[in-house]
Coordinates of C-alpha atoms in Angstrom, one line a residue:
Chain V
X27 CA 2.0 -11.4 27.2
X28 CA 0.0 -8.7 25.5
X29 CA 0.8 -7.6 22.1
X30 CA 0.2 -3.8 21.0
X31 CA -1.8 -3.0 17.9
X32 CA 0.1 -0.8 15.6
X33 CA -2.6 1.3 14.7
X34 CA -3.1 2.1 18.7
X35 CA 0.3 3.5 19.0
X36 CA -0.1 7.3 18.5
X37 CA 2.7 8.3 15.4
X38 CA 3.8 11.0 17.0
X39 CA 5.3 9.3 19.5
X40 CA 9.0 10.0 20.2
X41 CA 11.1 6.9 19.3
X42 CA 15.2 7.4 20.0
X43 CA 16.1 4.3 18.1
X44 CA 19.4 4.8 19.7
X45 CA 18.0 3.9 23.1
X46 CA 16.3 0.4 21.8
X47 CA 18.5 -2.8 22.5
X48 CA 17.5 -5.3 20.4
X49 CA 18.6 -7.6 22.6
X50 CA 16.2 -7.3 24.8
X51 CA 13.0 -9.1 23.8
X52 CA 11.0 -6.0 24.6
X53 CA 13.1 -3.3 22.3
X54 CA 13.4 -5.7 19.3
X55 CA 9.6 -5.9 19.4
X56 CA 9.8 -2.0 19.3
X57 CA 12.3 -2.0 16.6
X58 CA 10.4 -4.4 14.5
X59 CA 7.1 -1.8 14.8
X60 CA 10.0 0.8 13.5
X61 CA 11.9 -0.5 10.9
X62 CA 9.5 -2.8 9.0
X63 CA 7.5 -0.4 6.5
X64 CA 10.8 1.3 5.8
X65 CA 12.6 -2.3 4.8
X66 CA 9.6 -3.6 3.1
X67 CA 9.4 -0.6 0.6
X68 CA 13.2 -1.4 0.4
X69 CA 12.6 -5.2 -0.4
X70 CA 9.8 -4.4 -2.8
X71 CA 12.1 -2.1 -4.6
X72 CA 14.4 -4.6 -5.0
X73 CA 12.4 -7.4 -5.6
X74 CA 9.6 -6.1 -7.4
X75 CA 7.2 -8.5 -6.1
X76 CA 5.3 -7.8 -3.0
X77 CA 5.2 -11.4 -1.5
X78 CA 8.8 -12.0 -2.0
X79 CA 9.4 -9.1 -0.1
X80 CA 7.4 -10.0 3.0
X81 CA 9.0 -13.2 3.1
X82 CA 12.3 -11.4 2.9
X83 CA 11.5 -9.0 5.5
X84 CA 10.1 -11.3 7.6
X85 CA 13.2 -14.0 7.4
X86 CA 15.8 -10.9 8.2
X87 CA 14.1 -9.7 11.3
X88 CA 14.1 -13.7 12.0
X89 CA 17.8 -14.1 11.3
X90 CA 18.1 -10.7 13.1
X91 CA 16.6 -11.9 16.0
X92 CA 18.8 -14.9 15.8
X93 CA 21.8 -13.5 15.6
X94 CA 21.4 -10.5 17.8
X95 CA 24.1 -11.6 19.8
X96 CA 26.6 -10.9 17.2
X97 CA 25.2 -7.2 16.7
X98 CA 27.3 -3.7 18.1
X99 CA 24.5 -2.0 20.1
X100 CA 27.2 0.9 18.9
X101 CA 25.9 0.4 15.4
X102 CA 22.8 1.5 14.0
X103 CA 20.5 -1.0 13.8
X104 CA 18.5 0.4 10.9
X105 CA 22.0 0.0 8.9
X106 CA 22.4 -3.6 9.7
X107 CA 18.4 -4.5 8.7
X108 CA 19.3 -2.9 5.4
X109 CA 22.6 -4.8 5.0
X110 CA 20.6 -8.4 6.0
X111 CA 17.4 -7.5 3.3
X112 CA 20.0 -7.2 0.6
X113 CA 21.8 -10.6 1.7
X114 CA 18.4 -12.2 1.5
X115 CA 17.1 -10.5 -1.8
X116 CA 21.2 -11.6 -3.3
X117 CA 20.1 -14.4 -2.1
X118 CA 16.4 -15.0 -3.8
X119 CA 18.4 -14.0 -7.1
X120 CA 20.2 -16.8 -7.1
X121 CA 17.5 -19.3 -6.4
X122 CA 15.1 -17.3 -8.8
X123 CA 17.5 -16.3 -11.5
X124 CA 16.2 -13.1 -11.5
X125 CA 17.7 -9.8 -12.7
X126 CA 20.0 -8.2 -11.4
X127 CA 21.0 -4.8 -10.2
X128 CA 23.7 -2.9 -10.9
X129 CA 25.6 -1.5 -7.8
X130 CA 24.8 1.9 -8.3
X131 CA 21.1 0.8 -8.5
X132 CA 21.4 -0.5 -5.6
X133 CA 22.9 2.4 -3.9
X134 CA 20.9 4.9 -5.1
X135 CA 18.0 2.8 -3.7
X136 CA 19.7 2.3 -0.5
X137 CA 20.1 6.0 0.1
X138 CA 16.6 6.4 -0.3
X139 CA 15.8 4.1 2.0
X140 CA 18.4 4.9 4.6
X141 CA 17.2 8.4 5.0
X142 CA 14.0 7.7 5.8
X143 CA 15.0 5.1 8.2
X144 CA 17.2 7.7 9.6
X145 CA 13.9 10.2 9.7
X146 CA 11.5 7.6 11.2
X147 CA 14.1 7.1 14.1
X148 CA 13.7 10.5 15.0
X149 CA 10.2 10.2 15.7
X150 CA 9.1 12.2 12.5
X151 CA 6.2 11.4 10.3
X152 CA 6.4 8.0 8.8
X153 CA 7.2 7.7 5.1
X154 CA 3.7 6.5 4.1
X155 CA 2.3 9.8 6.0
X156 CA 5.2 12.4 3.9
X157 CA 4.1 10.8 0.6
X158 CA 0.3 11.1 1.4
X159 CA 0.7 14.9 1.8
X160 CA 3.1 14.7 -1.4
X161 CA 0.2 13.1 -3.7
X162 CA -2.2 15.9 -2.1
X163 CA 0.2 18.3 -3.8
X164 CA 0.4 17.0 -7.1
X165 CA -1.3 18.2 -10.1
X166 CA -4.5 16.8 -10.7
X167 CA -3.8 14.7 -14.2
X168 CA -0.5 13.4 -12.7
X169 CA -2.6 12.6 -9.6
X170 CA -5.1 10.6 -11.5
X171 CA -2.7 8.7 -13.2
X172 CA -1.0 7.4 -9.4
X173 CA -4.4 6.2 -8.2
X174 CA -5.6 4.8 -11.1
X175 CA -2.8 2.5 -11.4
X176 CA -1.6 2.0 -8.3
X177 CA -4.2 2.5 -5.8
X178 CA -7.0 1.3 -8.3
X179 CA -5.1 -1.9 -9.1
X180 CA -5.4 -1.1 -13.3
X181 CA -3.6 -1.8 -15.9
X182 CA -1.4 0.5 -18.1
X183 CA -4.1 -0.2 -20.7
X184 CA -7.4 0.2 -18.7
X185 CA -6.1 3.4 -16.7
X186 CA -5.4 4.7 -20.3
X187 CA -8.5 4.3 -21.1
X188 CA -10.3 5.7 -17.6
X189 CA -8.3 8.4 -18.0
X190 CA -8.5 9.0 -22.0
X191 CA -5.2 9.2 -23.1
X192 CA -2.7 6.3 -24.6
X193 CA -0.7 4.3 -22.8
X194 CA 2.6 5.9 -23.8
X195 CA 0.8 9.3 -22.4
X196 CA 0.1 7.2 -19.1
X197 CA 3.3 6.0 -18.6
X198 CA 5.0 9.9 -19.0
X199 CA 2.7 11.1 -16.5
X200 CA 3.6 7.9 -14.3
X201 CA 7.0 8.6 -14.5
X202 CA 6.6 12.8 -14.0
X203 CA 4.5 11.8 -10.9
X204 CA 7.2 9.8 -9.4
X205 CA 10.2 12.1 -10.3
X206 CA 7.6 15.0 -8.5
X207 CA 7.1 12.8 -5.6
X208 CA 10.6 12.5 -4.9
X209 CA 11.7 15.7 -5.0
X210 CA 9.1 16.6 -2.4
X211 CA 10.0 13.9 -0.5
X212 CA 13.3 14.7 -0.5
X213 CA 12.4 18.5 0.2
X214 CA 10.5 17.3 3.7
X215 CA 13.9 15.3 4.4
X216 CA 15.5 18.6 4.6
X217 CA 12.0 21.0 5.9
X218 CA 10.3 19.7 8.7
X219 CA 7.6 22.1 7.6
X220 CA 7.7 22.4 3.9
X221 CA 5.2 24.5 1.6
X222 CA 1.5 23.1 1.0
X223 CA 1.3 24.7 -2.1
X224 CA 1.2 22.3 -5.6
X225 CA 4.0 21.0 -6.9
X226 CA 4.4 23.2 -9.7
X227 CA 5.9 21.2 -12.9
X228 CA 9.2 22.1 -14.6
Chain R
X5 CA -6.7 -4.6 -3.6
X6 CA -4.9 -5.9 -6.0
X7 CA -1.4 -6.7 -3.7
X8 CA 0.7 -6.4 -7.1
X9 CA -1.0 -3.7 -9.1
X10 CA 0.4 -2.5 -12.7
X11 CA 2.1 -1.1 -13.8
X12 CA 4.6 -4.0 -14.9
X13 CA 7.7 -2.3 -16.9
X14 CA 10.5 -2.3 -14.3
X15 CA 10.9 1.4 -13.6
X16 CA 14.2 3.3 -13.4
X17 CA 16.6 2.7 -10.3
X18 CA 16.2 6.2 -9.3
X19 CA 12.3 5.9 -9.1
X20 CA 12.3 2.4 -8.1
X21 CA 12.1 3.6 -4.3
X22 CA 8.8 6.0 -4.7
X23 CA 7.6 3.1 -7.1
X24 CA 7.5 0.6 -4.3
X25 CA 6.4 3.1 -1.9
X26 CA 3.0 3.8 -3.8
X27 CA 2.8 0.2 -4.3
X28 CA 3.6 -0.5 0.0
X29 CA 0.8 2.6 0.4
X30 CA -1.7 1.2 -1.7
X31 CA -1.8 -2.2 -0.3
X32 CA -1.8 -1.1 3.3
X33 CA -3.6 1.5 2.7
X34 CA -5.7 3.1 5.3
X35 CA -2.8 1.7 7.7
X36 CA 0.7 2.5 7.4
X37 CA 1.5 -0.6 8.9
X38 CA 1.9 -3.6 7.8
X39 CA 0.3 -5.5 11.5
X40 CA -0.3 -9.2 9.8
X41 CA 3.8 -9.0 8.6
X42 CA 4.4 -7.5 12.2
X43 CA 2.6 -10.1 13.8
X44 CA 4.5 -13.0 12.0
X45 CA 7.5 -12.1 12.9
X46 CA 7.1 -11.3 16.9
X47 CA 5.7 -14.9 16.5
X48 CA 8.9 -16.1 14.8
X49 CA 11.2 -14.2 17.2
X50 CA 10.0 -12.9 20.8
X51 CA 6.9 -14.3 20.6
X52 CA 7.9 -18.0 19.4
X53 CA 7.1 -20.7 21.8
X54 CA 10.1 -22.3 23.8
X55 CA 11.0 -25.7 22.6
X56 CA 13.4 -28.2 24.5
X57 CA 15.9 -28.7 22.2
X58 CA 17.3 -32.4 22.4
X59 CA 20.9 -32.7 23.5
X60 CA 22.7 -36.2 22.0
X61 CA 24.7 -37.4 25.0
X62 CA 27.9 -39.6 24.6
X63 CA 28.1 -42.3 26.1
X64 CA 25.0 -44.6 27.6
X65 CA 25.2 -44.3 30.6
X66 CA 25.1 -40.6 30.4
X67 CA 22.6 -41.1 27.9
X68 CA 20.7 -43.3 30.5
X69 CA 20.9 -40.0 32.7
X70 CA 19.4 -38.1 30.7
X71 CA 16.6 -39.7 29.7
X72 CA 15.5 -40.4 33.8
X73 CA 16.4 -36.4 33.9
X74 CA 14.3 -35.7 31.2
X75 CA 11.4 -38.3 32.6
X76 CA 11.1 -36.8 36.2
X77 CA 11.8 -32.9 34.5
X78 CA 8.7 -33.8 32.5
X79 CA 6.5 -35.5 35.0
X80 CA 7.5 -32.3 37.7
X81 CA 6.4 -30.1 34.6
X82 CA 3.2 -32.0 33.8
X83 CA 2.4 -31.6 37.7
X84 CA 2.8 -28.2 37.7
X85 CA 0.8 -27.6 34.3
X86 CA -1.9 -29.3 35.7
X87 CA -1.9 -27.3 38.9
X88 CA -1.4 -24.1 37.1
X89 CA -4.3 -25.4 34.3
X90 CA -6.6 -25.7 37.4
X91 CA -6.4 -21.8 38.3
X92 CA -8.9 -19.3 37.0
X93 CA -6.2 -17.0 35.9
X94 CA -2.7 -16.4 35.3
X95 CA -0.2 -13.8 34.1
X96 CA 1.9 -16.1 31.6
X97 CA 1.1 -18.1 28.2
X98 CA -0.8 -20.9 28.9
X99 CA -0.6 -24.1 26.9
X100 CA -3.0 -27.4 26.6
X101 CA -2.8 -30.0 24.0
X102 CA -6.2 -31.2 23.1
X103 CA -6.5 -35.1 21.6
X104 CA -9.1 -36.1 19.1
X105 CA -9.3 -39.9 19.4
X106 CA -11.7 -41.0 16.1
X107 CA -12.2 -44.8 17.0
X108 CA -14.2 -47.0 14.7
X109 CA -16.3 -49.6 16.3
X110 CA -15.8 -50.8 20.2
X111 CA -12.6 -53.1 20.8
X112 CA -14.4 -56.5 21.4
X113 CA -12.7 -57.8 24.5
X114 CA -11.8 -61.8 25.2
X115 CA -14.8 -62.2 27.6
X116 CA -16.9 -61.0 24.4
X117 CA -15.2 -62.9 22.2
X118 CA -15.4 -66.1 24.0
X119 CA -19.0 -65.5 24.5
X120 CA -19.1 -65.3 21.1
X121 CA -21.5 -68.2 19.8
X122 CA -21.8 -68.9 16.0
X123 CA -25.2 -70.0 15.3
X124 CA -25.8 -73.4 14.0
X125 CA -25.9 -73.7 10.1
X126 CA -29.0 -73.5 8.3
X127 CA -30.1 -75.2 5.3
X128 CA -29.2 -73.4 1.8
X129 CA -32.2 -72.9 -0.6
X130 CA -34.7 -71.7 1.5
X131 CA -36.4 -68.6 -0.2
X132 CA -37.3 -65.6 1.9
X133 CA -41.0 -65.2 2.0
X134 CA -41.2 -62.7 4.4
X135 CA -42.0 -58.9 3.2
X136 CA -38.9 -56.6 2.3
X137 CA -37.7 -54.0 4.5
X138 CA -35.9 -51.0 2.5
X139 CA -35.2 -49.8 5.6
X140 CA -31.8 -50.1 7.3
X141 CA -31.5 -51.8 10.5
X142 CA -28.2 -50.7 11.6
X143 CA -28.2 -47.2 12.2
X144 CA -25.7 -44.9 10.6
X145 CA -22.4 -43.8 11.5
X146 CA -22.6 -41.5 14.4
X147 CA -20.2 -39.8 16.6
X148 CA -19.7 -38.3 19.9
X149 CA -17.7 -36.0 21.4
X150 CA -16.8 -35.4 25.2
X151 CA -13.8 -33.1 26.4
X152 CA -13.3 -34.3 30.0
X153 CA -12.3 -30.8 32.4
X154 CA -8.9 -32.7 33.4
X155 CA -7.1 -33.7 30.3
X156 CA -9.2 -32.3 27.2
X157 CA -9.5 -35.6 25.6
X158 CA -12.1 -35.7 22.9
X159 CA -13.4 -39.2 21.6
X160 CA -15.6 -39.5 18.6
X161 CA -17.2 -43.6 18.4
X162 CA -18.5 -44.6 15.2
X163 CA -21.8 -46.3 15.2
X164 CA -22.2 -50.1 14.3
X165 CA -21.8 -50.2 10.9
X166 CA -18.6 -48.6 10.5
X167 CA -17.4 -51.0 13.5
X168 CA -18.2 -54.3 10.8
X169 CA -15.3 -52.8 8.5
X170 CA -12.9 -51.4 11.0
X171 CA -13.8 -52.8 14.3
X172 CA -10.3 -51.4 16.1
X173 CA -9.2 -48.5 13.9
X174 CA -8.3 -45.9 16.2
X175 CA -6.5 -42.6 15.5
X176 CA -5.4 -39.9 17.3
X177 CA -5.2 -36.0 16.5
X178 CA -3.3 -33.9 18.8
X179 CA -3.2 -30.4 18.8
X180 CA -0.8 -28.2 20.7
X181 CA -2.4 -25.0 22.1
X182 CA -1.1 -21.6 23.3
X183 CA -3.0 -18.9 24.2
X184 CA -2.6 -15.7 26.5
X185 CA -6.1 -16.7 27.9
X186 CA -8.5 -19.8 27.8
X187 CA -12.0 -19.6 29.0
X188 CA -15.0 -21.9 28.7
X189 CA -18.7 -20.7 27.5
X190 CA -21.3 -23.6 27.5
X191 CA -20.0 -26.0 25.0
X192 CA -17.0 -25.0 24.0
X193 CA -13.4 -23.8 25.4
X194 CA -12.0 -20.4 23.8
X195 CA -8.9 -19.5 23.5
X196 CA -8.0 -15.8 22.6
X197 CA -5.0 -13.7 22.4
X198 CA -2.0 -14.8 20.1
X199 CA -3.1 -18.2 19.7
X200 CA -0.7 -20.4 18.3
X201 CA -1.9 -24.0 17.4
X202 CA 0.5 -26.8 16.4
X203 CA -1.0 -29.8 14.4
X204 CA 1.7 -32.2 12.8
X205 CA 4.4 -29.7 11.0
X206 CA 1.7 -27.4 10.8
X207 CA 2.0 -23.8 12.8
X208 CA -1.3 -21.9 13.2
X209 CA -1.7 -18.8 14.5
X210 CA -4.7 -16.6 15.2
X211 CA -6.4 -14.2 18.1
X212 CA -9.6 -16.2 18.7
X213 CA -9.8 -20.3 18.3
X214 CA -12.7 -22.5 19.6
X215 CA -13.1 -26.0 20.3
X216 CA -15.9 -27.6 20.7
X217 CA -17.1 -29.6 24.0
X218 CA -20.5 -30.1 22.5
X219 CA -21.3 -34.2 23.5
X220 CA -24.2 -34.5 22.2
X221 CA -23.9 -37.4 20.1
X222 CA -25.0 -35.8 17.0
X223 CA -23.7 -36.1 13.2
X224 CA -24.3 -32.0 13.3
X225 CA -21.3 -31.6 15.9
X226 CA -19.2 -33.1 13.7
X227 CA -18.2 -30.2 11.7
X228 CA -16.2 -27.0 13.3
X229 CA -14.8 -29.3 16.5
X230 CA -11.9 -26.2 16.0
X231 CA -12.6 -23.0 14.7
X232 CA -10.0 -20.5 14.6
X233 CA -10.5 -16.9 13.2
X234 CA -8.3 -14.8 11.2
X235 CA -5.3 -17.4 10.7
X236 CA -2.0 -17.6 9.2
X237 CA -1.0 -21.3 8.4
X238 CA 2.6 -22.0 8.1
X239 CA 4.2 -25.2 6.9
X240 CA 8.0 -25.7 6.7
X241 CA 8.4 -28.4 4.3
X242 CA 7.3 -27.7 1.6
X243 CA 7.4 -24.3 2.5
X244 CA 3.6 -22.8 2.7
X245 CA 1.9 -19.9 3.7
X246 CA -2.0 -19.1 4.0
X247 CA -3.5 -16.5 5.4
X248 CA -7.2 -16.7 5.8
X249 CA -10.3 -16.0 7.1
X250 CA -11.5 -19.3 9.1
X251 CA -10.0 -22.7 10.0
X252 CA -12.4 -25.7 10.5
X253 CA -10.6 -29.1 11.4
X254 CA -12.7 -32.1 10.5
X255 CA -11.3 -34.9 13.2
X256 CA -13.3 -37.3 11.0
X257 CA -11.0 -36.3 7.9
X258 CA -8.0 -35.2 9.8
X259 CA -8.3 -31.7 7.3
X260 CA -8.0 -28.6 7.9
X261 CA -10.5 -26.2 6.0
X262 CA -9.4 -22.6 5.4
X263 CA -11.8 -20.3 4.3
X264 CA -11.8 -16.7 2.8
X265 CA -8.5 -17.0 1.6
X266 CA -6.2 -13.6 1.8
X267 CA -2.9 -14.5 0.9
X268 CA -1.5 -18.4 -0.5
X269 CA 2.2 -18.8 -1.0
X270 CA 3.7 -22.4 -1.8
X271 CA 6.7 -22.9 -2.6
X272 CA 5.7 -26.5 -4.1
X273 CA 2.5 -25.4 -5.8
X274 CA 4.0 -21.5 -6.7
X275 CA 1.1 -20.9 -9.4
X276 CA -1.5 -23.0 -7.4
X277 CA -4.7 -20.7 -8.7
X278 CA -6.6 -20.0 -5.0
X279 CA -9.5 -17.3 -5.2
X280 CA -10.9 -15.5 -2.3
X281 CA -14.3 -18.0 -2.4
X282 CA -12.8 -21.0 -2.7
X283 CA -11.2 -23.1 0.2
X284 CA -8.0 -25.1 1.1
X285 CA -8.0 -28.1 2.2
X286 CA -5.3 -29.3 3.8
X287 CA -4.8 -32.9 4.7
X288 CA -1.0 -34.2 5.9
X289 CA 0.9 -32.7 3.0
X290 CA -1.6 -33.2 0.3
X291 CA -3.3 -30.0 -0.8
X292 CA -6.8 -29.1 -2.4
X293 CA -8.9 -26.4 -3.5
X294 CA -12.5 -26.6 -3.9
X295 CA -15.0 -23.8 -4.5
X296 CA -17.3 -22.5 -1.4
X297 CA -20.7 -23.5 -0.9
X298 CA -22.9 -21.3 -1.9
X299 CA -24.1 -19.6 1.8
X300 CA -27.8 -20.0 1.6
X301 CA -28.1 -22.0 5.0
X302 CA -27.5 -18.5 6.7
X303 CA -30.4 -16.4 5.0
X304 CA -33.1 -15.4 7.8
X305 CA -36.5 -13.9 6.2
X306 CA -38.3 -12.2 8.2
X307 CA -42.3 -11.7 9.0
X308 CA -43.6 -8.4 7.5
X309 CA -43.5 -6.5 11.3
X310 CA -46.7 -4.1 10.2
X311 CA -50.4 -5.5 11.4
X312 CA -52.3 -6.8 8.6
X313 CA -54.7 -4.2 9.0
X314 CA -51.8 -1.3 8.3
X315 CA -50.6 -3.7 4.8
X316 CA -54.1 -3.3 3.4
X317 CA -54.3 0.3 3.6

């Protein structure tokens, strides 16, 4: 038995989903490598918590596996990951007496999801790759703002500070940045090839 | 990296997708995948080890079956493992168990014992005028370890004066062993590739474990008998989770030491405080956390490499 690194598979490399049974031992393997970055942005989404949404990842691609016998190779099986994450996180909200969603929340998150799920089987760029060239193209304060707090690991209060404004300040451009984001995601959705140019603010 | 970076106020449903996205980015960040969740669950699904799952039968005589079926299934299977264990190389998983016996003292057998002669008694009262040794004349616990080629069987024998407290205490450790390849360098068998050690409820897996064949007798060869690399330690019940940096089982202790600890999730101990310098111990079910040496057995000075000459001018 050998496994594959990841990181050695080239991401260009043409994936038809479609063709992937997961029954075979082989495929699901494959479809693991495909599916899982996608699902765990999903879980953490819905979770909020990035442990809880390894372990919830981690138990539906077990449960998938288990049950694979019970799945319609007609189906996609992007669709049915999606539909056993959000069993398992109903399912961590009742242990853990979280909040809850509404189920437009949910739907709108889905959605996201789903389309990228859907672009990833096509063999395009990976998610993680569309946003990088996204945050290249923001402007430069809201850009600050994203790695301070996310990829710097700060708080609201000492990214406010690195970055000399208030925290109220901080959270606007936060939430700018991530409306921005979107949309250019959602433009390379449609645009294989979209503009390099900044995103230019409204 | 922080795994769980601010900001903390739940954001909007609508953003809550891009907001997780930075976060997923961030943490696996230069990778866009996440290979130690990857790995976990190929291990947990097409990767998980085959298990015989034990069938009740109904009645005893079928019963009776299927235990003589089992027997002769098992002792067909151990023939062949041993056959297969004696070839250099092979295509499949391969799979040893390796047994730690820790015995304290040698058991006395009935010749000894009725050789045995109690010494007459001596008067009480005398004083001891002789001069005081503050030297011990048993020696100190020691231990030994041998790993014979054909079964992997490891025996540590305490010296004589653990055998005065404990002269038949024996106790075994077994660990279950599956590896894509096994290969021995001097004093030690490696195992590399997917490495999945089982030890009690405890599933361990790594790329690159190490057990030690050293026999030298020694109190030094007592520590790091296995040493496994980059592991992820599961436990069912309670439900645990470590990731970390090094394993070292003490067959002495029956513990398992986990060093530069990545990721600790218990479901028992949920805000168990574990820092990357301090290490787990894990003994049965019990639990502890103890802070790290301080590393200064490792620091190699070096001799000033110019002449003497070249440092005066």
């Amino acid at each position: 038995m050998h496994l594959v690194r990841i990181s050695d598979q080239p991401d260009n490399l043409p994936k038809a989903s479609e063709a992937l049974d997961p029954k075979r031992d082989g495929d699901f393997a494959e479809l693991v490598r495909l599916h899982h970055s996608e699902l765990l942005v999903y879980a953490r989404a819905l979770s909020h918590d990035y442990s809880t949404a390894c372990d919830i990842v981690q138990e539906s691609f077990v449960i998938a596996y288990e049950k694979v016998h019970t799945f319609d190779v007609t189906r996609d099986f992007a669709t049915w990951m999606r539909g056993i994450v959000r069993n398992k996180w109903r399912e961590w909200l009742r242990k853990n007496n979280r909040y809850e969603l509404t189920d437009g929340e949910i739907a709108s998150i889905d959605a996201d999801v789903a389309a990228w799920q859907a672009k990833r089987t096509e063999g395009s760029s990976t998610l993680f790759d569309a946003l990088e060239r996204c945050l290249s193209r923001l402007p430069e304060n809201l850009k600050e703002a994203v790695y301070a707090c996310y990829f710097e690991g700060r708080t609201g209060e000492e990214a406010a500070e690195k970055l000399s404004i208030g925290p109220a300040a901080l959270r606007k451009r936060l939430q700018r940045a991530r409306q921005l984001l979107k949309q250019c995601l959602d433009q390379k959705l449609e645009s294989p090839s979209p503009p390099s140019d900044p995103i230019i603010e409204s | 990296m922080n795994p769980n970076p601010a900001p903390k106020v739940p954001v909007p449903a609508d953003e809550a997708f891009i907001h997780a996205a930075l976060h997923e980015k961030a943490r696996l960040h230069p990778s866009k995948y996440d290979e130690t969740l990857v790995r976990n669950i190929l291990l947990e699904t097409v990767e998980r080890p085959v298990r015989a799952e034990l069938t009740h039968s109904g009645s005893r005589e079928d019963r009776k079956l299927w235990i003589i079926g089992t027997a002769a299934a098992a002792a067909v299977a151990v023939l062949f493992a041993g056959i297969f264990a004696a070839l250099p190389f092979r295509d499949d998983r391969l799979e040893e168990e390796v047994l730690f016996i820790v015995q304290h003292g040698n058991e006395i057998t009935e010749e000894e014992t009725a050789n045995q002669t109690t010494p007459a008694p001596s008067k009480a009262g005398q004083p001891y005028r002789g001069t005081l040794s503050l030297t011990a004349n048993a020696p100190g616990p020691r231990a030994s370890f041998s790993i014979p080629d054909s079964d992997l069987e490891l025996t540590t024998i305490f010296g004589q004066s653990i055998s005065e407290f404990s002269p038949r205490a024996v106790r075994r450790e077994s660990f279950h062993i599956v590896a894509d390849e096994i290969s021995i360098e001097a004093d030690e068998k490696v195992y590399t590739g997917n490495v999945i050690l089982e030890y009690g409820a405890l599933q361990i897996s790594s790329e690159y474990v190490r057990v030690s064949r050293s026999d030298h007798g020694e109190m030094a060869s007592l520590s790091g008998t296995v040493i496994a690399h980059y592991v992820t330690v599961h436990q069912q019940s309670p439900y645990r989770k470590i990731v970390a940096e090094r394993l070292d089982f003490h067959p002495l202790t029956a513990s398992l030491v986990l060093s530069g600890i990545r990721l600790f999730q218990s479901e028992s101990e949920p805000n168990f405080p574990v820092e990357g310098d301090q290490r787990i111990i894990l003994k049965n079910d019990e639990l502890a956390v103890e802070r790290a040496p301080a590393d200064t057995g490792n620091l190699i000075k070096y001799a000033n490499p110019l002449p003497k000459e070249n440092k005066r001018k």
